[in-house]
Coordinates of C-alpha atoms in Angstrom, one line a residue:
Chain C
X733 CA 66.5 148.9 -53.6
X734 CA 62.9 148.7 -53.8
X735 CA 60.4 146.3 -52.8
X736 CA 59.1 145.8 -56.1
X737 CA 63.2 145.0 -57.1
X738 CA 63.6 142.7 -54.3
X739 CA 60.7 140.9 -55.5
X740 CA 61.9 140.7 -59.0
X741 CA 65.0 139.6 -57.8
X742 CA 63.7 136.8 -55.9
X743 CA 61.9 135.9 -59.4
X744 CA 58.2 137.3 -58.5
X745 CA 56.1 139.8 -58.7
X746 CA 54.4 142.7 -57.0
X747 CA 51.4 144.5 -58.3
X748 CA 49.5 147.5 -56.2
X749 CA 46.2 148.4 -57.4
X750 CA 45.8 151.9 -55.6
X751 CA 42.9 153.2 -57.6
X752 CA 40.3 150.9 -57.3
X753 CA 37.4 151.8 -56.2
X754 CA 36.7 150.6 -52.1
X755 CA 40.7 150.4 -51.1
X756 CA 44.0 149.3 -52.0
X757 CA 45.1 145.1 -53.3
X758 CA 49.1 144.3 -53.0
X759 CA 49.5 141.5 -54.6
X760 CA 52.6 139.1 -54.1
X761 CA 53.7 136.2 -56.1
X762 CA 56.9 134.6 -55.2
X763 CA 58.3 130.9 -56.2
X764 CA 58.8 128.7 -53.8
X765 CA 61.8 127.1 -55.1
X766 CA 63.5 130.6 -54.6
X767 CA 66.8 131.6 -53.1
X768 CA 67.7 131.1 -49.6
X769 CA 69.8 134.6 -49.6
X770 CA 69.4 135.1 -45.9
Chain G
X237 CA 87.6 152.9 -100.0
X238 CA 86.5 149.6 -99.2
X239 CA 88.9 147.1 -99.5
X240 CA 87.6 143.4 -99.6
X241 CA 89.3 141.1 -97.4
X242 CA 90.7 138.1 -98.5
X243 CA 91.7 134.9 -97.0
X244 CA 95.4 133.4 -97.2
X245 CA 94.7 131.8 -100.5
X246 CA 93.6 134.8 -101.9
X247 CA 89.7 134.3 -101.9
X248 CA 87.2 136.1 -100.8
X249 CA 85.2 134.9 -97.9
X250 CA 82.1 134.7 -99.9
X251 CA 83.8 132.4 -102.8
X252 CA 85.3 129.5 -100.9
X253 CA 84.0 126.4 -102.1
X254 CA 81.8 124.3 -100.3
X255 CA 84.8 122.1 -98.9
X256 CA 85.2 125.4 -97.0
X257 CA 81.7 126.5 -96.3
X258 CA 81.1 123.8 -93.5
X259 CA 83.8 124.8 -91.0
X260 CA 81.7 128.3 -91.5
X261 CA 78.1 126.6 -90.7
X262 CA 79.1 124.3 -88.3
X263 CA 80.8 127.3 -86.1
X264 CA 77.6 128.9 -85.8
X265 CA 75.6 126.7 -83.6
X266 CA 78.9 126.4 -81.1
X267 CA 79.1 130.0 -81.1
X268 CA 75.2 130.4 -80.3
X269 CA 76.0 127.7 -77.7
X270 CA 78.7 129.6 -76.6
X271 CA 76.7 132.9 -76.2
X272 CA 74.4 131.0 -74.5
X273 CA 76.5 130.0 -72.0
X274 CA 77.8 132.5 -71.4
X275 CA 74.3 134.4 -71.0
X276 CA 73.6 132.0 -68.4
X277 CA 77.0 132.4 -66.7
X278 CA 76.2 136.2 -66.4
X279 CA 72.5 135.3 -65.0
X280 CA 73.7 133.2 -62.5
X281 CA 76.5 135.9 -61.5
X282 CA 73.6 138.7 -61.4
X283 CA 71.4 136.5 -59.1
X284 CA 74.5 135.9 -56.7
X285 CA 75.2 139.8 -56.5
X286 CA 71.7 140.5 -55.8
X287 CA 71.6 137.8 -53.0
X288 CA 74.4 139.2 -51.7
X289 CA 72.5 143.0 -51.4
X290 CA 69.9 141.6 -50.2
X291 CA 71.9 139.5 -47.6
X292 CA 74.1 142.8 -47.1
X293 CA 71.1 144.8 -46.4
X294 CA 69.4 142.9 -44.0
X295 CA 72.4 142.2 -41.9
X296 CA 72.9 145.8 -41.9
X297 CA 69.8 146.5 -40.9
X298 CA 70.3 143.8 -38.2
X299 CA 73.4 145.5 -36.5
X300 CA 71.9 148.6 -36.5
X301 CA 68.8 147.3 -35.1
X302 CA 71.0 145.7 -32.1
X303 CA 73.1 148.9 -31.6
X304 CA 70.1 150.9 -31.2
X305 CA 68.6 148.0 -28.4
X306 CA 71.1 147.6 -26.5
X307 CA 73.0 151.1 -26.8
X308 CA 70.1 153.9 -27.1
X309 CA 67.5 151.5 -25.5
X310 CA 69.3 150.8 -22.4
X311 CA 70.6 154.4 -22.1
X312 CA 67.0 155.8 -22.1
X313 CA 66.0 152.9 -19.4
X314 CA 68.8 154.6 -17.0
X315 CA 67.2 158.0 -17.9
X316 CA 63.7 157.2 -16.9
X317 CA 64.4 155.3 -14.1
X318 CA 66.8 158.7 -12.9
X319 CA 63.7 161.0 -13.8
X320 CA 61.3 158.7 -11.6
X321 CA 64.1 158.4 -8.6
X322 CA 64.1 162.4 -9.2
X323 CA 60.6 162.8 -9.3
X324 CA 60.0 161.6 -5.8
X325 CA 62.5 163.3 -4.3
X326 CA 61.0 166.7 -6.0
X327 CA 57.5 165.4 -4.1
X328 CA 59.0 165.0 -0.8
X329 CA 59.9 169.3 -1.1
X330 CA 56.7 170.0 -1.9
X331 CA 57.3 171.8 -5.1
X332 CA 54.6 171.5 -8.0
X333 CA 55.7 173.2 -10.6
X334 CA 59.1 171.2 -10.9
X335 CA 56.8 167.8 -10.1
X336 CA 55.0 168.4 -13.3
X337 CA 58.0 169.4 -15.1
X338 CA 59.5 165.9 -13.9
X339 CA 56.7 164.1 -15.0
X340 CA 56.6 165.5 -18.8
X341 CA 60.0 164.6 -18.7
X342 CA 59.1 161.0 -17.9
X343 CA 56.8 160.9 -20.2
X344 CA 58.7 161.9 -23.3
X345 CA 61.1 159.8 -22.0
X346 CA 59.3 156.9 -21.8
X347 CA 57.9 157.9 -25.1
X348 CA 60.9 157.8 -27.1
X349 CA 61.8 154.6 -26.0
X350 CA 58.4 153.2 -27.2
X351 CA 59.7 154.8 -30.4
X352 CA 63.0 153.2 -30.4
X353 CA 62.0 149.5 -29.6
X354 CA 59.6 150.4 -32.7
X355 CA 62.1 151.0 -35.0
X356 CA 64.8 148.5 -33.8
X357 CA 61.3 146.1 -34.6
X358 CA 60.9 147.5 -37.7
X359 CA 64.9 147.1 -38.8
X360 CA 64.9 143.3 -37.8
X361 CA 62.0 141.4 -37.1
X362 CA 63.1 138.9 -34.5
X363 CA 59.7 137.5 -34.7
X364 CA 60.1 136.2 -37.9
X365 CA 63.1 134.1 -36.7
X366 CA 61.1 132.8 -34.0
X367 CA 57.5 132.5 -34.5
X368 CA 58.2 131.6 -38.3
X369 CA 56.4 134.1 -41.3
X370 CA 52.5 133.4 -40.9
X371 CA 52.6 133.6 -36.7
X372 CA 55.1 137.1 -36.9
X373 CA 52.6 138.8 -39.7
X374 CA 49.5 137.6 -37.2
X375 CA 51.1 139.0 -34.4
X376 CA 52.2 142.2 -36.6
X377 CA 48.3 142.5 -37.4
X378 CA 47.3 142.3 -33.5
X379 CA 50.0 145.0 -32.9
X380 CA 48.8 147.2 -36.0
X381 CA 45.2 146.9 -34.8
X382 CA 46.3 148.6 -31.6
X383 CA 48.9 150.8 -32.5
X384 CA 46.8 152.8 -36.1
X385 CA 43.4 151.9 -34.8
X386 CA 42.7 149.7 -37.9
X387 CA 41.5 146.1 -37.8
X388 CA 44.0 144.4 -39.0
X389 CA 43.5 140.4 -39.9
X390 CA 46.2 137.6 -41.2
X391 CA 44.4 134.6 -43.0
X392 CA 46.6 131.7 -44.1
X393 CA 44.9 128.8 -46.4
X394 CA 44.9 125.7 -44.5
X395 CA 47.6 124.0 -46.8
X396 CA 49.8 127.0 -45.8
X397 CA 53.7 126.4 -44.5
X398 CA 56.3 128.8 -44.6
X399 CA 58.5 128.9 -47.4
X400 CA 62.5 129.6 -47.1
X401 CA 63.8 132.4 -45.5
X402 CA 64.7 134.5 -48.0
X403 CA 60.9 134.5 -49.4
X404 CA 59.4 134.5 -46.1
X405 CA 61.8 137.6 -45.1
X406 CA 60.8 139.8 -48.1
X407 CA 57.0 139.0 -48.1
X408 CA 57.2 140.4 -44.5
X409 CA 58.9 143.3 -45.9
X410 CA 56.1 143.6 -47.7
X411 CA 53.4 143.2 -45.5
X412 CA 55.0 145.6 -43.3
X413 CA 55.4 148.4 -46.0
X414 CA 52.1 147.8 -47.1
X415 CA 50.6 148.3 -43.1
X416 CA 52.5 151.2 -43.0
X417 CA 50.8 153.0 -45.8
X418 CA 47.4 152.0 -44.7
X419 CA 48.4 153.9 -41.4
X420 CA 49.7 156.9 -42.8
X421 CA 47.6 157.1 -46.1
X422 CA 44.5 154.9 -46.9
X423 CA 42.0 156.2 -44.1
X424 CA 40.7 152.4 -43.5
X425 CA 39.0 150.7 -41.0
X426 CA 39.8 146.9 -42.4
X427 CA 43.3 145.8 -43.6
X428 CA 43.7 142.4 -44.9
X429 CA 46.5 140.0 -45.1
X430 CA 46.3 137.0 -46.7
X431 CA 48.8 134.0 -47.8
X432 CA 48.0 131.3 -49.9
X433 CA 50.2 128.3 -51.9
X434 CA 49.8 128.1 -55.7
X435 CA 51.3 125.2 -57.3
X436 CA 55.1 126.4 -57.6
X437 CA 54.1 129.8 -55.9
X438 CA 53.7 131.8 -52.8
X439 CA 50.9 134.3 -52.9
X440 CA 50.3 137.0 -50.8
X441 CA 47.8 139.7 -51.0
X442 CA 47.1 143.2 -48.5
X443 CA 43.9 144.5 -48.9
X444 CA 42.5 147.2 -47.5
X445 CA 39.0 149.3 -47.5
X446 CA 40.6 152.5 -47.8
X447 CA 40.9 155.8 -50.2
X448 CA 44.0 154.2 -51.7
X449 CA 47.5 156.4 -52.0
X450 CA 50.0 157.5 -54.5
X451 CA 52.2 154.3 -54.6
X452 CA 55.2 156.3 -56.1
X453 CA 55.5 157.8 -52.7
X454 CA 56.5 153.9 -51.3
X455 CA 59.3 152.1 -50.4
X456 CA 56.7 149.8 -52.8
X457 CA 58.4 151.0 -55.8
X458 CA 61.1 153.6 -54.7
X459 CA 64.5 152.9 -52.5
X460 CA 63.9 153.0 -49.2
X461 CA 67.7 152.7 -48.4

């Protein structure tokens, strides 16, 4: 499973931005009111 | 050829009267309802499997993280400390040449089990369980900064607290993914890492000044296991 997946799973999202010019942004967005799977 | 059903008073289905067109009506909503239902059932049912593989995974990972500590770790303690006890004896005869053998020995030695406590890190983040999620990824960016040689910075806004585990252990995941390919890819000198609360939301964002990479090539978007 990928990260991106997991995320998805967990009802957020995960964007990479690789291209732009002066580095790389990850961007995470995850609800708090999510599973507690662990 | 087509035959065209009929009911058990010999009518088609499309000339009842309208004494018989409500049953027909009225059964639609009840079976959208039901559909419904039973969409949500199977929802609820995905979410619990994929709870489960994530819960599966990550204990995995946690036994496997343990059995390489206490196993493979201590076994290549007892190694180097027999290499050092040899290693003096081999100075007390004199002999170079087997001294310095010795001592590479050590070294690598030594080495790997840098490597393993690494990995068995890496598998299971104890820290996490301990310090809580913005404390571990602070002290993850103190040991980045050491270990690739790029500064590495954590900066939480001041209405930051951790959310639940499950959400704290994947953004970790995350974070730690994302390090790795500034390490091995980017060609930085700055990584980011920042966390932030948005209304009903957890944000989190890894920045770097780097080249950027070919995000196919990550566990980002591919399987890493």
């Amino acid at each position: 499973m990928s990260l991106t997946e997991r995320v998805r799973m967990l009802g957020g999202t995960l964007r990479v931005n690789a291209t732009q010019p002066g580095g790389t942004t990850i961007d995470v967005s995850l609800p708090t009111g999510g599973q507690d799977a662990t | 050829m087509a035959r065209l059903s009929r009911d058990g008073d010999g009518q088609p289905p499309g000339r009842r009267g309208p004494e018989h067109a409500s049953p027909v009506v009225a059964g639609r909503p009840a079976c959208a309802h039901a559909r419904a239902n039973r969409l949500q059932s199977s929802q609820g049912q995905l979410q619990t499997l994929a709870d489960r593989l994530i819960s599966a995974q990550e204990e995995e990972r946690t036994r496997i993280a343990r059995d390489l500590h206490d196993d493979l770790g201590q076994r290549l303690v007892s190694l180097s400390i027999a290499l050092s006890n040899l290693k003096r004896r081999v100075a007390e005869s004199g002999d170079d040449t087997l001294r310095r053998d010795l001592a590479t020995l050590q070294e690598q030695a030594a080495q790997a089990s840098s490597d393993l406590r690494h990995l068995s890190h890496d598998l299971h983040p104890g820290a996490l369980e301990h310090m809580g999620l913005s404390d571990a990824l602070r002290a993850r960016c103190a040991e980045f900064t050491e270990e690739a040689g790029v500064r590495a910075r954590l900066i939480a806004s001041e209405d930051w607290n951790d959310p639940t585990d499950a959400i704290a252990l994947c953004l970790y995941r995350v974070a730690q993914e994302a390090l790795r390919n500034v390490a091995q890819h980017a060609h930085a000198s700055h990584a980011t890492v920042s966390l932030e609360r948005l209304n009903s939301h957890v944000r989190m964002r890894v920045s770097d000044d780097g080249r950027g990479f070919d995000v196919a090539t990550t566990a980002l978007v591919r399987a890493s296991d």
